[in-house]
Amino acid sequence: QNKVKASQAITLLLDANNKIYYYEGEPNYEDYTSLKETTYTADGIRKVLLRKNYDAVKKVEELKVKKANLEITEDEYKEQVSEIKGAKNTPTVIIKATDKSTYKNLIDALDEMQICSIGKYVIDNISPDDKKLLTSKGVRLD
């Protein structure tokens, strides 16, 4: 597995009852305040991801206009979008689900990757340290 540049990483922790938590960069397992709670709404995780991926989202929107105006072909559009999403300065999202999260939560998180033009994301196992962060926030995992 490739190492993710810490400044570009954001980790999502999916939990029961449609709860979603995240931290940016390297996790600070000694400081549970580094873990933030949000929602699956446009003002929740989408807002966080759009902020983190602002430049790429802006470039993709510009390409959509060019495609609509027939300035570029569908193939050119797809190729350029792929390059934008995979650029060095774009975020990498790591999605981790607790045993209590639902399949719908995972699908909703993956939908946000598309909506927010996130090209680099991975689904990973939740670590014992991530579980420790959640429990220090009062989340019950048993």
Short mmCIF file of C-alpha atoms in Angstrom, two decimals:
data_model
loop_
_atom_site.label_atom_id
_atom_site.label_comp_id
_atom_site.label_asym_id
_atom_site.label_seq_id
_atom_site.Cartn_x
_atom_site.Cartn_y
_atom_site.Cartn_z
CA GLN A 1 0.00 0.00 0.00
CA ASN A 2 1.35 3.42 -0.92
CA LYS A 3 2.09 5.83 1.86
CA VAL A 4 -0.22 8.83 1.74
CA LYS A 5 1.21 12.33 2.11
CA ALA A 6 -0.07 13.33 5.54
CA SER A 7 -1.00 16.91 4.62
CA GLN A 8 -3.26 15.61 1.84
CA ALA A 9 -4.90 12.79 3.80
CA ILE A 10 -8.32 12.77 5.35
CA THR A 11 -9.67 9.71 7.14
CA LEU A 12 -13.39 9.01 7.49
CA LEU A 13 -14.62 6.73 10.27
CA LEU A 14 -18.13 5.43 9.64
CA ASP A 15 -20.13 4.32 12.68
CA ALA A 16 -23.61 3.21 13.77
CA ASN A 17 -26.67 5.45 13.54
CA ASN A 18 -25.35 7.25 10.44
CA LYS A 19 -22.51 8.81 12.43
CA ILE A 20 -19.41 9.89 10.54
CA TYR A 21 -16.18 11.15 12.07
CA TYR A 22 -13.02 12.39 10.38
CA TYR A 23 -9.51 13.59 11.01
CA GLU A 24 -7.11 15.31 8.68
CA GLY A 25 -3.46 14.39 8.23
CA GLU A 26 -1.66 12.16 10.70
CA PRO A 27 -3.96 11.07 13.50
CA ASN A 28 -3.11 12.23 16.98
CA TYR A 29 -4.20 9.22 18.98
CA GLU A 30 -3.35 10.97 22.23
CA ASP A 31 -5.71 13.90 21.51
CA TYR A 32 -9.28 12.82 20.82
CA THR A 33 -10.19 16.43 19.89
CA SER A 34 -8.41 15.82 16.57
CA LEU A 35 -11.39 13.62 15.68
CA LYS A 36 -14.33 15.66 14.39
CA GLU A 37 -17.95 14.55 14.02
CA THR A 38 -19.94 15.55 10.95
CA THR A 39 -22.93 14.35 8.93
CA TYR A 40 -23.63 12.91 5.49
CA THR A 41 -25.28 16.17 4.39
CA ALA A 42 -24.09 18.85 1.98
CA ASP A 43 -23.13 20.98 4.99
CA GLY A 44 -21.33 18.02 6.57
CA ILE A 45 -18.72 15.78 5.01
CA ARG A 46 -19.30 17.22 1.53
CA LYS A 47 -18.34 20.70 2.75
CA VAL A 48 -15.17 19.28 4.35
CA LEU A 49 -14.19 17.39 1.19
CA LEU A 50 -14.96 20.30 -1.13
CA ARG A 51 -12.78 22.59 0.99
CA LYS A 52 -9.96 20.06 0.95
CA ASN A 53 -10.28 19.55 -2.83
CA TYR A 54 -11.21 23.11 -3.84
CA ASP A 55 -8.73 23.56 -6.71
CA ALA A 56 -9.60 20.27 -8.40
CA VAL A 57 -13.35 20.87 -8.06
CA LYS A 58 -12.95 24.32 -9.64
CA LYS A 59 -10.97 22.89 -12.58
CA VAL A 60 -13.51 20.10 -13.14
CA GLU A 61 -16.34 22.66 -13.17
CA GLU A 62 -14.44 24.68 -15.80
CA LEU A 63 -14.06 21.54 -17.92
CA LYS A 64 -17.80 20.81 -17.64
CA VAL A 65 -18.49 24.23 -19.14
CA LYS A 66 -16.01 23.60 -21.98
CA LYS A 67 -17.65 20.23 -22.69
CA ALA A 68 -21.13 21.77 -22.63
CA ASN A 69 -19.96 24.45 -25.07
CA LEU A 70 -18.51 21.70 -27.29
CA GLU A 71 -14.99 23.13 -26.88
CA ILE A 72 -13.71 19.67 -25.90
CA THR A 73 -14.90 16.16 -26.66
CA GLU A 74 -16.26 13.68 -24.12
CA ASP A 75 -13.00 11.71 -24.34
CA GLU A 76 -10.89 14.83 -23.78
CA TYR A 77 -13.11 15.75 -20.84
CA LYS A 78 -12.72 12.31 -19.21
CA GLU A 79 -8.96 12.29 -19.74
CA GLN A 80 -8.49 15.78 -18.29
CA VAL A 81 -10.78 15.07 -15.31
CA SER A 82 -8.75 11.93 -14.58
CA GLU A 83 -5.52 13.96 -14.63
CA ILE A 84 -7.00 16.61 -12.33
CA LYS A 85 -8.30 14.04 -9.82
CA GLY A 86 -4.97 12.21 -9.73
CA ALA A 87 -2.74 15.28 -9.36
CA LYS A 88 -0.16 15.43 -6.57
CA ASN A 89 -1.90 18.20 -4.61
CA THR A 90 -5.29 16.49 -4.40
CA PRO A 91 -6.45 14.78 -1.21
CA THR A 92 -6.46 11.08 -0.52
CA VAL A 93 -9.46 9.89 1.47
CA ILE A 94 -9.20 6.80 3.64
CA ILE A 95 -12.59 5.30 4.47
CA LYS A 96 -12.82 3.01 7.51
CA ALA A 97 -16.02 1.50 8.84
CA THR A 98 -16.79 0.14 12.29
CA ASP A 99 -18.70 -3.13 12.56
CA LYS A 100 -21.80 -1.11 13.42
CA SER A 101 -21.86 1.06 10.28
CA THR A 102 -24.12 0.07 7.42
CA TYR A 103 -23.59 -0.74 3.77
CA LYS A 104 -25.61 2.41 2.99
CA ASN A 105 -23.08 4.48 4.98
CA LEU A 106 -20.28 3.13 2.81
CA ILE A 107 -22.22 3.80 -0.40
CA ASP A 108 -23.00 7.34 0.81
CA ALA A 109 -19.30 7.94 1.54
CA LEU A 110 -18.35 6.61 -1.91
CA ASP A 111 -20.99 8.85 -3.51
CA GLU A 112 -19.31 11.84 -1.86
CA MET A 113 -16.03 10.86 -3.56
CA GLN A 114 -17.74 11.33 -6.93
CA ILE A 115 -19.61 14.49 -5.97
CA CYS A 116 -16.44 16.12 -4.60
CA SER A 117 -14.18 15.01 -7.49
CA ILE A 118 -12.01 12.91 -5.17
CA GLY A 119 -9.87 10.70 -7.39
CA LYS A 120 -7.76 9.02 -4.72
CA TYR A 121 -9.58 7.08 -2.04
CA VAL A 122 -9.27 3.71 -0.38
CA ILE A 123 -11.43 1.54 1.86
CA ASP A 124 -9.35 0.24 4.74
CA ASN A 125 -9.82 -1.70 7.97
CA ILE A 126 -10.36 0.34 11.09
CA SER A 127 -7.32 0.15 13.36
CA PRO A 128 -7.25 -0.41 17.12
CA ASP A 129 -5.96 3.17 17.49
CA ASP A 130 -8.90 4.51 15.47
CA LYS A 131 -11.24 2.54 17.74
CA LYS A 132 -9.47 4.09 20.75
CA LEU A 133 -10.07 7.57 19.29
CA LEU A 134 -13.76 6.80 18.82
CA THR A 135 -14.21 5.39 22.32
CA SER A 136 -12.45 8.42 23.82
CA LYS A 137 -15.17 10.50 22.11
CA GLY A 138 -17.79 8.41 23.87
CA VAL A 139 -18.59 6.10 20.97
CA ARG A 140 -19.57 2.58 22.05
CA LEU A 141 -18.11 -0.06 19.76
CA ASP A 142 -19.27 -3.18 21.61
#
